């Protein structure tokens, strides 16, 4: 049952509206500025670029949609290039990251492991990428895991490097970008490697709280 407002409360509300109207038309009044859009660069390989998917199903697009649905003023820029290793991402870092970007998501490493690159090479490139970005903006580093057929020694050197680089530079850290998606045929394209739309949406839903934290850091840094 809806309560009926009292005559006194209605009059008080009308008086408040009248006062606001007078203030709005008085000298010196100006409309409050709209919130500036937070620009997030998603820098990565095919998992970011959206390999094999319609443009609207790529991770940055689906992430932007999910954030906007929660009321955020945000733009997620797709700076993914299919096939890139971490050192190739480093080579294009400057022109891939707009000057007015507020935050970055860094997703590299899958191609490094698939090509058997030394973990030390991946670490060095990722360290340079995250270090240079963190000097400008908050960063979220997403981790990757080595294929188990690379051997235990390789995995032991490769798997922890993402967390260690993130901690070194004070970045946020997501342990495994493909968590819950890898090896599930329902969530992957026929190649068994790249997520389909359902897989992308699962990744977005899982990573969303960390991206919200990233946005909070960006807004704090901006103020």
Coordinates of C-alpha atoms in Angstrom, one line a residue:
X1 CA 0.0 0.0 0.0
X2 CA 1.4 3.4 -1.0
X3 CA 1.5 6.1 1.7
X4 CA -0.2 9.4 0.9
X5 CA 2.1 12.4 1.4
X6 CA 1.0 15.0 3.9
X7 CA 0.0 18.5 2.8
X8 CA 3.0 19.9 4.7
X9 CA 5.5 17.6 2.9
X10 CA 4.0 18.5 -0.5
X11 CA 4.3 22.2 0.2
X12 CA 7.8 21.7 1.4
X13 CA 8.7 19.9 -1.8
X14 CA 7.1 22.6 -4.0
X15 CA 9.0 25.3 -2.0
X16 CA 12.3 23.5 -2.6
X17 CA 11.6 23.3 -6.4
X18 CA 10.8 27.0 -6.5
X19 CA 14.0 27.8 -4.7
X20 CA 16.0 25.6 -7.2
X21 CA 14.2 27.3 -10.1
X22 CA 15.2 30.8 -8.8
X23 CA 18.8 29.7 -8.3
X24 CA 18.9 28.2 -11.8
X25 CA 17.9 31.5 -13.4
X26 CA 20.0 33.8 -11.2
X27 CA 23.3 35.3 -12.3
X28 CA 26.2 33.0 -12.1
X29 CA 24.2 29.8 -12.4
X30 CA 25.7 27.2 -14.7
X31 CA 24.7 23.6 -15.5
X32 CA 26.8 21.0 -13.8
X33 CA 29.3 19.5 -16.2
X34 CA 28.6 16.1 -17.5
X35 CA 31.0 13.3 -16.2
X36 CA 33.9 12.9 -18.6
X37 CA 34.2 9.5 -20.2
X38 CA 36.8 7.1 -18.7
X39 CA 38.9 5.7 -21.6
X40 CA 40.3 2.3 -21.0
X41 CA 42.8 0.8 -23.5
X42 CA 42.6 -3.0 -23.9
X43 CA 46.1 -3.9 -25.1
X44 CA 46.6 -7.5 -26.1
X45 CA 46.6 -10.2 -28.7
X46 CA 43.8 -12.1 -30.5
X47 CA 42.0 -12.8 -27.3
X48 CA 41.5 -9.0 -27.0
X49 CA 41.2 -8.3 -30.7
X50 CA 38.2 -10.7 -31.1
X51 CA 39.7 -13.2 -33.6
X52 CA 37.0 -15.1 -35.4
X53 CA 34.2 -13.1 -34.0
X54 CA 31.9 -10.4 -35.4
X55 CA 33.3 -7.0 -34.3
X56 CA 30.5 -6.5 -31.8
X57 CA 31.4 -9.7 -29.9
X58 CA 35.0 -8.8 -29.2
X59 CA 36.1 -8.6 -25.5
X60 CA 36.5 -4.7 -25.4
X61 CA 33.0 -4.2 -27.0
X62 CA 31.3 -6.6 -24.6
X63 CA 33.2 -5.2 -21.6
X64 CA 32.1 -1.6 -22.5
X65 CA 28.5 -2.7 -22.9
X66 CA 28.6 -4.4 -19.5
X67 CA 30.1 -1.3 -17.8
X68 CA 27.6 1.0 -19.4
X69 CA 24.8 -1.2 -18.3
X70 CA 26.0 -0.6 -14.7
X71 CA 26.0 3.2 -15.3
X72 CA 29.6 3.9 -16.1
X73 CA 30.6 6.6 -18.5
X74 CA 33.3 4.6 -20.3
X75 CA 34.9 3.8 -23.6
X76 CA 37.0 0.6 -24.0
X77 CA 39.4 0.9 -26.9
X78 CA 40.3 -2.3 -28.7
X79 CA 44.1 -2.3 -29.1
X80 CA 44.4 -6.0 -29.6
X81 CA 46.4 -7.5 -32.6
X82 CA 46.0 -11.1 -33.4
X83 CA 49.2 -13.1 -33.2
X84 CA 51.1 -10.6 -31.1
X85 CA 53.6 -11.7 -28.6
X86 CA 54.5 -9.6 -25.6
X87 CA 57.6 -8.1 -27.3
X88 CA 55.5 -7.2 -30.4
X89 CA 53.0 -5.5 -28.1
X90 CA 55.9 -3.6 -26.5
X91 CA 57.1 -2.5 -30.0
X92 CA 53.7 -0.8 -30.7
X93 CA 53.0 0.4 -27.2
X94 CA 53.3 4.1 -27.8
X95 CA 51.1 4.3 -30.9
X96 CA 48.6 1.8 -29.5
X97 CA 47.9 3.8 -26.3
X98 CA 46.2 7.2 -26.8
X99 CA 47.6 10.1 -24.8
X100 CA 44.2 10.7 -23.2
X101 CA 43.7 7.2 -22.0
X102 CA 42.8 6.9 -18.3
X103 CA 43.5 3.2 -17.7
X104 CA 44.8 0.1 -19.4
X105 CA 44.1 -3.7 -19.4
X106 CA 47.2 -5.7 -20.5
X107 CA 46.6 -9.1 -22.0
X108 CA 49.6 -10.8 -23.5
X109 CA 51.5 -14.1 -23.2
X110 CA 49.5 -16.7 -24.9
X111 CA 51.4 -16.5 -28.2
X112 CA 54.7 -16.4 -26.3
X113 CA 54.0 -19.8 -24.7
X114 CA 52.5 -21.3 -27.9
X115 CA 55.8 -20.4 -29.7
X116 CA 57.9 -21.6 -26.8
X117 CA 59.6 -18.3 -26.2
X118 CA 61.7 -18.2 -23.0
X119 CA 59.7 -17.0 -20.0
X120 CA 62.5 -14.5 -19.4
X121 CA 61.7 -12.8 -22.7
X122 CA 58.0 -12.6 -21.9
X123 CA 58.8 -11.2 -18.4
X124 CA 61.2 -8.5 -19.8
X125 CA 58.7 -7.3 -22.4
X126 CA 55.7 -7.4 -20.0
X127 CA 57.7 -5.6 -17.3
X128 CA 58.5 -2.8 -19.8
X129 CA 54.9 -2.5 -21.0
X130 CA 53.4 -2.4 -17.5
X131 CA 56.1 -0.1 -16.1
X132 CA 55.6 2.5 -18.8
X133 CA 51.9 2.4 -18.6
X134 CA 51.8 2.5 -14.8
X135 CA 53.7 5.7 -14.9
X136 CA 50.8 7.2 -16.7
X137 CA 47.7 5.4 -15.6
X138 CA 46.2 2.5 -13.5
X139 CA 46.8 -0.9 -15.1
X140 CA 45.1 -4.3 -14.8
X141 CA 47.4 -7.2 -15.8
X142 CA 45.7 -10.4 -16.9
X143 CA 47.6 -13.6 -16.4
X144 CA 48.1 -16.6 -18.7
X145 CA 49.1 -20.2 -18.1
X146 CA 51.6 -22.2 -20.0
X147 CA 50.4 -25.3 -21.9
X148 CA 51.2 -28.3 -19.7
X149 CA 52.9 -30.0 -22.6
X150 CA 55.7 -27.4 -22.3
X151 CA 56.9 -29.2 -19.2
X152 CA 57.0 -28.4 -15.5
X153 CA 60.1 -26.3 -15.6
X154 CA 58.7 -24.0 -18.3
X155 CA 55.3 -23.7 -16.5
X156 CA 57.1 -22.9 -13.2
X157 CA 59.0 -20.1 -14.8
X158 CA 56.1 -18.8 -16.9
X159 CA 53.0 -18.9 -14.8
X160 CA 54.1 -16.7 -11.9
X161 CA 55.6 -13.9 -14.0
X162 CA 52.3 -12.1 -14.6
X163 CA 51.6 -11.7 -10.9
X164 CA 55.2 -10.7 -10.1
X165 CA 55.2 -8.0 -12.8
X166 CA 51.8 -6.7 -11.6
X167 CA 53.0 -6.5 -8.0
X168 CA 56.2 -4.8 -9.0
X169 CA 54.3 -1.9 -10.6
X170 CA 51.4 -1.8 -8.2
X171 CA 48.9 -3.0 -10.9
X172 CA 45.7 -4.9 -10.4
X173 CA 46.0 -8.6 -11.3
X174 CA 43.7 -11.2 -12.8
X175 CA 45.3 -14.6 -12.4
X176 CA 44.0 -16.2 -15.7
X177 CA 42.2 -14.4 -18.5
X178 CA 40.7 -17.6 -19.8
X179 CA 39.5 -18.9 -16.4
X180 CA 36.4 -21.0 -16.8
X181 CA 36.6 -20.9 -20.6
X182 CA 39.7 -22.8 -21.6
X183 CA 39.1 -26.4 -22.9
X184 CA 35.3 -26.0 -22.7
X185 CA 33.9 -26.6 -26.3
X186 CA 30.7 -24.8 -25.5
X187 CA 32.6 -21.6 -24.8
X188 CA 35.2 -21.8 -27.6
X189 CA 35.3 -21.5 -31.4
X190 CA 36.0 -24.7 -33.4
X191 CA 39.8 -24.1 -33.1
X192 CA 39.4 -24.8 -29.4
X193 CA 41.6 -21.8 -28.5
X194 CA 39.6 -18.6 -29.0
X195 CA 36.4 -17.9 -27.0
X196 CA 33.1 -17.6 -28.8
X197 CA 30.6 -14.9 -27.7
X198 CA 29.4 -17.0 -24.7
X199 CA 33.0 -17.4 -23.7
X200 CA 33.7 -13.7 -24.0
X201 CA 30.7 -12.9 -21.9
X202 CA 31.8 -15.3 -19.2
X203 CA 35.3 -13.6 -19.2
X204 CA 33.6 -10.1 -19.0
X205 CA 31.3 -11.1 -16.1
X206 CA 34.2 -12.6 -14.2
X207 CA 36.6 -9.7 -14.7
X208 CA 34.1 -6.9 -14.3
X209 CA 34.7 -6.3 -10.6
X210 CA 38.4 -5.8 -11.2
X211 CA 37.7 -3.4 -14.1
X212 CA 35.4 -1.4 -11.8
X213 CA 38.3 -1.2 -9.3
X214 CA 40.4 0.0 -12.2
X215 CA 37.9 2.7 -13.0
X216 CA 37.9 3.8 -9.4
X217 CA 41.6 4.1 -9.4
X218 CA 41.5 6.1 -12.7
X219 CA 38.9 8.5 -11.2
X220 CA 40.9 8.9 -8.0
X221 CA 44.0 9.7 -10.0
X222 CA 42.2 12.2 -12.2
X223 CA 40.8 14.2 -9.2

